Amino acid sequence: MTQDPAAPKRAAASGTDGGLENADIQGLVAAGYGRLPAARYLLLRVQNPVAARLWLGEIADRLTNAAAPVTHTGLNLAVTFAGLERLGLSAHTLGGFPPEFAEGMVTPHRSRMLGDTGASDPARWRWGSLTSRVDILLMLFASDEPTLADLEEATATDLAAAGLASVARLDTVDLGDREHFGFRDGIAQPVIEGFGRAATWRDSIKAGEFVLGYRNEYGRYAPRPAVAAGADPSGILPEDVEDSTVRDFGRNGTYLVFRQLSQDVAGFWQFAEREALASGQGSAEKLAAKIVGRWPSGAPLVRAPGSDDPSLGKLNDFDYGNEDPSGERCPVGAHVRRTNPRDSLDPSPGTDKSVTLVKRHRILRRGREYGAPLELNPTGSGRPPVDDGRERGLHFICLNANLRRQFEFVHGTWVASRKFAGLYDDADPLIASRGPGNDALTIPDQPFRHRILHLPQFVTVVGGAYFFMPGLRAVRFLASISRSGAQPGG
Amino acid sequence: MPHQIAFTAVATVKPESLDALRSTLREMAADPAGNRLIPFHKLNGVHFARFFLLEPTTDVDGRPIAGQLVFMADWDAPLEQRIQELAEVGTEGLSRLFSSCEGYASGGGEPGAAIQYLRRHAVSNAAVYVNTIGLSASQVIDEGRLRDALEDYLDQDPDLRSAGPGAVRRALVDRVASTAELSWAAQPADPPALAWKIRELAHLLLVPLIGVLLLPVIVVALPIWLVVLRLHEHADVALDSRPDPARVSELAALEDHGPVNQFTAAGFIKTGWFRSLTARLVLFLISYGVRHIFNRANLAGVKTIHFARWTFIDGGRRVIFASNYDGSLESYMDDFIDKVAWGLNAVFSNGQGYPATRWLLFGGARNETAFKNYLRAHQIPTQVWYASSSQLTALNIANNRQLRRGLRGAMSDEAASAWLRRL
């Protein structure tokens, strides 16, 4: 693929170009706080809205914004639709949120679309289900565990006094650049136009895809929840970008998708070992790489088809449509090929036009692992690990401005759909739920494909919710809602 | 290999029978394929079928329109046989449904009354898209079975892996030839009837010929039409109204039960003769395009639509758009916006409230949010929907067709290798 010479290349300079109001955007949008390896997520329910708003007001000034240098701690906050309702946001403003956010992650239709069925059925979730409502997500980051404990002490010690109850307190673990299955993670991320880092045209995405109040890949503004000017007498909120008669509650906010994904690491490697032996396709590592689309080092199969090549571990400048159209190197159904299909999709695979379509379905991943890692080669013999009975997985977090077109599209149309790119029965081999008819894995080869039927499920969803991560002014506005709980005039 | 026919019938519902009709539709919806009233799975030659209720409403001038029951089927010629079989298999269901409608003389358990009623209430469609013209419902099912068998052969014979692609293909061809239930696959599917082919060819040639003859008129009329169009586009009101959330969840409850989905929408044409005329002209051109050009599994880059149709009802005041497509509604709408916005704009911009267009083709659907709101706001629940090959996407069907085609004739190793990649 050649780069479109006409496409605007971002200046790789200051963090305030492109008109982004960094000081009002929560820091997690700009960065995943890689320098802060300790992190904890608090899932909270609002018991007393009045006390909770007071707490929110105190916390608002401590929240990390995207302009602030990150040194020892980071603090960010997001709220579900139920939480916004509970905190007293008016029905008028709530009505400005899109239905997918209002309904949440657990409607029967959404579960069908996202493949949250069987073992991943929300009825079994620990949090986020209809019976385990979550209102607020508080995300704490720190340079080390003691600092993290201090931060929690300072922000969320006396929850009862703050009118809050804990639904779950989720710890994280720092695995460096690997995830639990043993693969390098986080290599291919989109970059927001207007934030610091330079990126190729393919990965440089308009700010409006990730932050409300800015133009998106269609050159438009995503729908935003409005507040009548009279309902914001102290003028906390900014004017709406397209309608100066109303204030914009959404500006500088983004939608945060949280899914707690439990990983069966031993099951994954035992399956790879067993199947590699049975089918004579080489090593367990190679079969695992065919499932993922990259080798453990991160080297893409498209460039390293035969064996792992750690020198290509961070390589991101490759494509499928031109280099491997039929998937003989990287299977069409491989995990990374379907979560970011690059230039491989219809109508014109191998062209910038194909990339342009994919650019409308990107998400910013900000998750962290949890649970002690399993030693992947315990005996040093290359034999697969045995399950230790402890849980581990990923707190999957992603950010986007349009849940339907971004997260839900990627997860529903590309990951959970067994029909992705002309396939028949192949849902994502790594992370999708399994059921009859979606548990095949097709690995293109000469003279013909390998086909694995009845693929086990390696990842189970055990919790999840859609949150809105407001801009800082919107957090202050929430905290300022009058004590009666009714926001005047809507 | 008969050609497909898009059949539409519309009947006015007796106001006092609306509830009874809704409950009959609910009963059928619980199991569209196997329900007792019309067990669709017993019918041959049906690709898709649907029943839906257009609720009583008022038109743009405030005149009331009674509730209407609509039946749509994408099925294979001959039409008379399809109607006959439907009436025989679904005698009880049709009788119950039509008894709620005006002018139905109960046939006392005989299919004859329903046949008469269907014929009398048949409505012609303004434009019909068929993914692959001439591909019959039974061929879709049979070729699906063929693909399953070929996949199984590959899995069952490990020795094949050491053979070259040409030898693998020959082994598969032999297996098919020696399997009685698959022996049909070695032969090409029957072509559509000669008379039909001649008619299509005549249409293909005649329309441009008439166009050429009318050229002097067109040259004069086109600039005038464009000026009037721009005047209308400036004056038209776009309504970016968010669909009612309760309605959206009612619609979503009917979606994503499998890889194939249905869409039905109805909308009023803007008032005045100009939009009415433009809608008819555009649909005439679209009809020609999809009939003769986009008839090979690819609608201008969209490969996920099985069947679609536009149908005028209420004396031309309203248009129904109905389709059968793969994937989620969101991906379907994104395909519209990204790939065929111009075509949708040309038709739908004649409808009340559509996002503003420029020169008929531009703008419109490119306003993502407004367009998606417009579609959802005009969508109506497809209460009863049946798909005979509900597990096969259009891409699967096209691939299966090529698999069968590849069983015939000689092939180089390279071509055999490409053919094997379809498995």
PDB file of C-alpha atoms in Angstrom, chain B residues 261-361:
ATOM      1  CA  ASN B 261     -31.100 -10.031   8.443  1.00  0.00           C
ATOM      2  CA  GLN B 262     -34.216  -8.316   7.103  1.00  0.00           C
ATOM      3  CA  PHE B 263     -34.983  -4.642   6.633  1.00  0.00           C
ATOM      4  CA  THR B 264     -38.339  -3.064   5.859  1.00  0.00           C
ATOM      5  CA  ALA B 265     -39.024   0.661   5.703  1.00  0.00           C
ATOM      6  CA  ALA B 266     -41.815   2.858   4.392  1.00  0.00           C
ATOM      7  CA  GLY B 267     -41.827   6.566   3.707  1.00  0.00           C
ATOM      8  CA  PHE B 268     -43.964   9.204   2.062  1.00  0.00           C
ATOM      9  CA  ILE B 269     -42.860  10.947  -1.092  1.00  0.00           C
ATOM     10  CA  LYS B 270     -42.538  14.708  -0.730  1.00  0.00           C
ATOM     11  CA  THR B 271     -45.623  16.588  -1.903  1.00  0.00           C
ATOM     12  CA  GLY B 272     -45.963  17.789  -5.460  1.00  0.00           C
ATOM     13  CA  TRP B 273     -45.580  16.238  -8.847  1.00  0.00           C
ATOM     14  CA  PHE B 274     -41.864  16.899  -9.153  1.00  0.00           C
ATOM     15  CA  ARG B 275     -40.633  14.544  -6.439  1.00  0.00           C
ATOM     16  CA  SER B 276     -43.141  11.925  -7.464  1.00  0.00           C
ATOM     17  CA  LEU B 277     -41.911  12.057 -11.041  1.00  0.00           C
ATOM     18  CA  THR B 278     -38.266  12.095  -9.999  1.00  0.00           C
ATOM     19  CA  ALA B 279     -38.726   9.073  -7.731  1.00  0.00           C
ATOM     20  CA  ARG B 280     -40.310   7.139 -10.575  1.00  0.00           C
ATOM     21  CA  LEU B 281     -37.596   8.131 -13.052  1.00  0.00           C
ATOM     22  CA  VAL B 282     -34.795   7.255 -10.659  1.00  0.00           C
ATOM     23  CA  LEU B 283     -36.337   3.916  -9.754  1.00  0.00           C
ATOM     24  CA  PHE B 284     -36.789   3.185 -13.444  1.00  0.00           C
ATOM     25  CA  LEU B 285     -33.071   3.771 -14.007  1.00  0.00           C
ATOM     26  CA  ILE B 286     -32.122   1.778 -10.915  1.00  0.00           C
ATOM     27  CA  SER B 287     -34.364  -1.021 -12.042  1.00  0.00           C
ATOM     28  CA  TYR B 288     -32.579  -1.094 -15.380  1.00  0.00           C
ATOM     29  CA  GLY B 289     -29.169  -0.972 -13.709  1.00  0.00           C
ATOM     30  CA  VAL B 290     -29.744  -3.798 -11.267  1.00  0.00           C
ATOM     31  CA  ARG B 291     -31.515  -5.900 -13.878  1.00  0.00           C
ATOM     32  CA  HIS B 292     -28.787  -5.766 -16.481  1.00  0.00           C
ATOM     33  CA  ILE B 293     -25.593  -4.498 -14.869  1.00  0.00           C
ATOM     34  CA  PHE B 294     -25.408  -5.175 -11.131  1.00  0.00           C
ATOM     35  CA  ASN B 295     -26.727  -8.702 -11.324  1.00  0.00           C
ATOM     36  CA  ARG B 296     -23.632 -10.685 -10.438  1.00  0.00           C
ATOM     37  CA  ALA B 297     -23.344 -10.714  -6.670  1.00  0.00           C
ATOM     38  CA  ASN B 298     -22.014  -7.177  -6.515  1.00  0.00           C
ATOM     39  CA  LEU B 299     -24.106  -4.023  -6.161  1.00  0.00           C
ATOM     40  CA  ALA B 300     -21.539  -1.313  -6.851  1.00  0.00           C
ATOM     41  CA  GLY B 301     -19.168  -2.750  -4.245  1.00  0.00           C
ATOM     42  CA  VAL B 302     -21.804  -4.048  -1.824  1.00  0.00           C
ATOM     43  CA  LYS B 303     -21.737  -7.838  -1.783  1.00  0.00           C
ATOM     44  CA  THR B 304     -23.961  -8.455   1.210  1.00  0.00           C
ATOM     45  CA  ILE B 305     -27.446  -7.923  -0.211  1.00  0.00           C
ATOM     46  CA  HIS B 306     -29.434 -10.982  -1.268  1.00  0.00           C
ATOM     47  CA  PHE B 307     -32.613  -9.311  -2.505  1.00  0.00           C
ATOM     48  CA  ALA B 308     -34.046  -5.797  -2.302  1.00  0.00           C
ATOM     49  CA  ARG B 309     -37.066  -4.006  -3.728  1.00  0.00           C
ATOM     50  CA  TRP B 310     -38.774  -0.636  -3.894  1.00  0.00           C
ATOM     51  CA  THR B 311     -42.549  -0.673  -4.187  1.00  0.00           C
ATOM     52  CA  PHE B 312     -44.999   2.223  -4.528  1.00  0.00           C
ATOM     53  CA  ILE B 313     -48.160   1.915  -2.460  1.00  0.00           C
ATOM     54  CA  ASP B 314     -51.086   4.146  -1.526  1.00  0.00           C
ATOM     55  CA  GLY B 315     -51.478   5.357  -5.087  1.00  0.00           C
ATOM     56  CA  GLY B 316     -47.853   6.366  -5.361  1.00  0.00           C
ATOM     57  CA  ARG B 317     -47.838   8.462  -2.187  1.00  0.00           C
ATOM     58  CA  ARG B 318     -45.654   6.049  -0.263  1.00  0.00           C
ATOM     59  CA  VAL B 319     -42.700   3.783  -1.064  1.00  0.00           C
ATOM     60  CA  ILE B 320     -41.731   0.583   0.689  1.00  0.00           C
ATOM     61  CA  PHE B 321     -38.097  -0.496   0.680  1.00  0.00           C
ATOM     62  CA  ALA B 322     -37.464  -4.074   1.741  1.00  0.00           C
ATOM     63  CA  SER B 323     -34.267  -6.081   1.695  1.00  0.00           C
ATOM     64  CA  ASN B 324     -32.457  -9.180   2.915  1.00  0.00           C
ATOM     65  CA  TYR B 325     -28.833  -8.571   3.830  1.00  0.00           C
ATOM     66  CA  ASP B 326     -25.874 -10.027   5.717  1.00  0.00           C
ATOM     67  CA  GLY B 327     -24.489  -8.773   9.008  1.00  0.00           C
ATOM     68  CA  SER B 328     -25.768  -6.148  11.401  1.00  0.00           C
ATOM     69  CA  LEU B 329     -27.904  -3.163  10.473  1.00  0.00           C
ATOM     70  CA  GLU B 330     -24.990  -0.934  11.448  1.00  0.00           C
ATOM     71  CA  SER B 331     -22.669  -2.601   8.936  1.00  0.00           C
ATOM     72  CA  TYR B 332     -25.441  -2.484   6.325  1.00  0.00           C
ATOM     73  CA  MET B 333     -25.939   1.247   6.833  1.00  0.00           C
ATOM     74  CA  ASP B 334     -22.184   1.831   6.764  1.00  0.00           C
ATOM     75  CA  ASP B 335     -22.040  -0.002   3.435  1.00  0.00           C
ATOM     76  CA  PHE B 336     -24.773   2.308   2.164  1.00  0.00           C
ATOM     77  CA  ILE B 337     -22.925   5.409   3.286  1.00  0.00           C
ATOM     78  CA  ASP B 338     -19.468   4.304   2.204  1.00  0.00           C
ATOM     79  CA  LYS B 339     -20.235   2.597  -1.087  1.00  0.00           C
ATOM     80  CA  VAL B 340     -23.603   3.493  -2.605  1.00  0.00           C
ATOM     81  CA  ALA B 341     -24.611   6.801  -1.017  1.00  0.00           C
ATOM     82  CA  TRP B 342     -25.306   8.316  -4.459  1.00  0.00           C
ATOM     83  CA  GLY B 343     -27.813   5.630  -5.345  1.00  0.00           C
ATOM     84  CA  LEU B 344     -29.671   5.884  -2.057  1.00  0.00           C
ATOM     85  CA  ASN B 345     -29.695   9.656  -2.259  1.00  0.00           C
ATOM     86  CA  ALA B 346     -31.218   9.540  -5.725  1.00  0.00           C
ATOM     87  CA  VAL B 347     -34.171   7.510  -4.471  1.00  0.00           C
ATOM     88  CA  PHE B 348     -34.649   8.415  -0.832  1.00  0.00           C
ATOM     89  CA  SER B 349     -34.107  12.159  -1.215  1.00  0.00           C
ATOM     90  CA  ASN B 350     -37.575  12.233  -2.758  1.00  0.00           C
ATOM     91  CA  GLY B 351     -38.865  11.061   0.603  1.00  0.00           C
ATOM     92  CA  GLN B 352     -40.087  13.338   3.381  1.00  0.00           C
ATOM     93  CA  GLY B 353     -37.425  14.395   5.844  1.00  0.00           C
ATOM     94  CA  TYR B 354     -34.374  12.862   4.147  1.00  0.00           C
ATOM     95  CA  PRO B 355     -31.034  14.556   4.959  1.00  0.00           C
ATOM     96  CA  ALA B 356     -30.326  17.404   2.524  1.00  0.00           C
ATOM     97  CA  THR B 357     -28.856  16.434  -0.848  1.00  0.00           C
ATOM     98  CA  ARG B 358     -27.077  18.412  -3.554  1.00  0.00           C
ATOM     99  CA  TRP B 359     -27.734  17.626  -7.230  1.00  0.00           C
ATOM    100  CA  LEU B 360     -29.704  14.571  -6.162  1.00  0.00           C
ATOM    101  CA  LEU B 361     -26.599  12.414  -5.649  1.00  0.00           C
TER     102      LEU B 361
END
